[in-house]
Amino acid sequence: MTDPPRILEVANVETVYHDVVRVLRGVSLSVPQGAIVALLGPNGAGKTTTLRAISGLLSVHEGKITKGRVVFSGQDLGSSSPESRVASGLAQVMEGRRIFAELSVEENLLAGTWHRQRSEVREDLQRYYDRFGLLRERRQQAAGYLSGGEQQMLAISRSLMTRPRLLLLDEPSLGLAPKIVADVADLIREVHASGVSILLVEQNAALALQLSEHAYILENGRVVLDGTSEALLQDDDVREFYLGMGGEERRSYREVKHYRRRKRWLS
Ligand SMILES: Nc1ncnc2c1ncn2[C@@H]1O[C@H](COP(=O)(O)OP(=O)(O)OP(=O)(O)O)[C@@H](O)[C@H]1O
Ligand SMILES: [Mg+2]
């Protein structure tokens, strides 16, 4: 059996910020064409940095890749600009629903569409207005007045307006009420069903493992575990640390593993 083609391949990537702060220490991961892959890990593990290395936004944060490569759709992205990556079908929805608060809802939706035909853009606008009636109602209002959940829908819709083939989602459920998280999950499923591959960064591991088929766990800039999401959902260590089902005090994945080994050794 041959592996499915990969839309994204991150190979041994190392990064630094400001030429001194090393964050990623050789991260490798891949996203098969048409899959949802999750990237999990505690605060500061380097999840957002990984997405920035893929989208090219590292440079905006005084960061750069010092080793390894990012291959999208068979093309080594090298040091290509974030704009050219968007034009080639790669979109990132940033952490914290980074919408343009002072711009109207419609201006937000149009923000990433410079490379597209006007007729297609009009068609997509209608599509998202049909999907989210509220965005149509509020299309002339400043986006900053939308609720958190509405802003997340707008942020995802805005990135879809660029017609991506791979969507990078950074913590889409963060800070949202459970009902809204369910809506965001439905939207992610919908986007996936329309043929878009997704790399999903989440701290909500239960949600991410339900949505994805494969997952990577990142700690201190390294992948410490990866496997099918089904297998990770059953993994005792993952359940204990990430899903909070073990009743133990929360520790890092590596610490939990060490602790469990010692417990077995003592018994
Ligand atoms: N612009 C920057 N300059 C210097 N250090 C940075 C910069 N951005 C991030 N870092 C550092 O890189 C490390 C990884 O950060 P990153 O935001 O990638 O982690 P994360 O896994 O996304 O965490 P979180 O769950 O909090 O979003 C952290 O120690 C952070 O302080
Ligand atoms: Mg982050």
PDB file of N, CA and C in Angstrom, residues 3 23 47 77 81 100 102 160 204 221 247 250 259:
ATOM      1  N   ASP A   3       1.514   5.303   0.713  1.00  0.00           N
ATOM      2  CA  ASP A   3       0.967   6.353   1.570  1.00  0.00           C
ATOM      3  C   ASP A   3       0.208   7.365   0.715  1.00  0.00           C
ATOM      4  N   VAL A  23      13.485  27.998  19.590  1.00  0.00           N
ATOM      5  CA  VAL A  23      12.181  27.465  20.001  1.00  0.00           C
ATOM      6  C   VAL A  23      11.964  26.062  19.431  1.00  0.00           C
ATOM      7  N   LYS A  47       3.804  25.591  19.368  1.00  0.00           N
ATOM      8  CA  LYS A  47       2.748  25.277  18.390  1.00  0.00           C
ATOM      9  C   LYS A  47       2.552  26.435  17.407  1.00  0.00           C
ATOM     10  N   LEU A  77       9.154  25.621   0.320  1.00  0.00           N
ATOM     11  CA  LEU A  77       8.744  27.026   0.435  1.00  0.00           C
ATOM     12  C   LEU A  77       9.926  27.970   0.639  1.00  0.00           C
ATOM     13  N   SER A  81       7.550  34.626   0.488  1.00  0.00           N
ATOM     14  CA  SER A  81       6.805  35.562   1.340  1.00  0.00           C
ATOM     15  C   SER A  81       5.481  34.947   1.796  1.00  0.00           C
ATOM     16  N   PHE A 100      -9.639  42.482  11.877  1.00  0.00           N
ATOM     17  CA  PHE A 100      -9.370  43.925  11.915  1.00  0.00           C
ATOM     18  C   PHE A 100     -10.578  44.574  12.563  1.00  0.00           C
ATOM     19  N   GLU A 102     -11.456  47.540  13.511  1.00  0.00           N
ATOM     20  CA  GLU A 102     -12.049  48.813  13.052  1.00  0.00           C
ATOM     21  C   GLU A 102     -12.644  48.683  11.658  1.00  0.00           C
ATOM     22  N   LEU A 160     -10.958  31.467   4.556  1.00  0.00           N
ATOM     23  CA  LEU A 160     -11.502  30.625   3.480  1.00  0.00           C
ATOM     24  C   LEU A 160     -11.706  31.421   2.193  1.00  0.00           C
ATOM     25  N   ASN A 204      -7.426  22.279  23.599  1.00  0.00           N
ATOM     26  CA  ASN A 204      -8.553  21.405  23.895  1.00  0.00           C
ATOM     27  C   ASN A 204      -8.303  20.071  23.189  1.00  0.00           C
ATOM     28  N   GLY A 221       9.547  22.449  22.025  1.00  0.00           N
ATOM     29  CA  GLY A 221      10.065  22.539  20.668  1.00  0.00           C
ATOM     30  C   GLY A 221      10.394  21.219  20.009  1.00  0.00           C
ATOM     31  N   GLY A 247      -6.731  11.564  37.107  1.00  0.00           N
ATOM     32  CA  GLY A 247      -6.834  11.938  38.508  1.00  0.00           C
ATOM     33  C   GLY A 247      -5.500  12.337  39.117  1.00  0.00           C
ATOM     34  N   ARG A 250      -1.555  17.546  37.162  1.00  0.00           N
ATOM     35  CA  ARG A 250      -1.110  17.730  35.789  1.00  0.00           C
ATOM     36  C   ARG A 250       0.395  17.959  35.679  1.00  0.00           C
ATOM     37  N   TYR A 259       6.828   9.178  35.585  1.00  0.00           N
ATOM     38  CA  TYR A 259       6.156   8.896  36.840  1.00  0.00           C
ATOM     39  C   TYR A 259       5.465   7.531  36.787  1.00  0.00           C
TER      40      TYR A 259
END
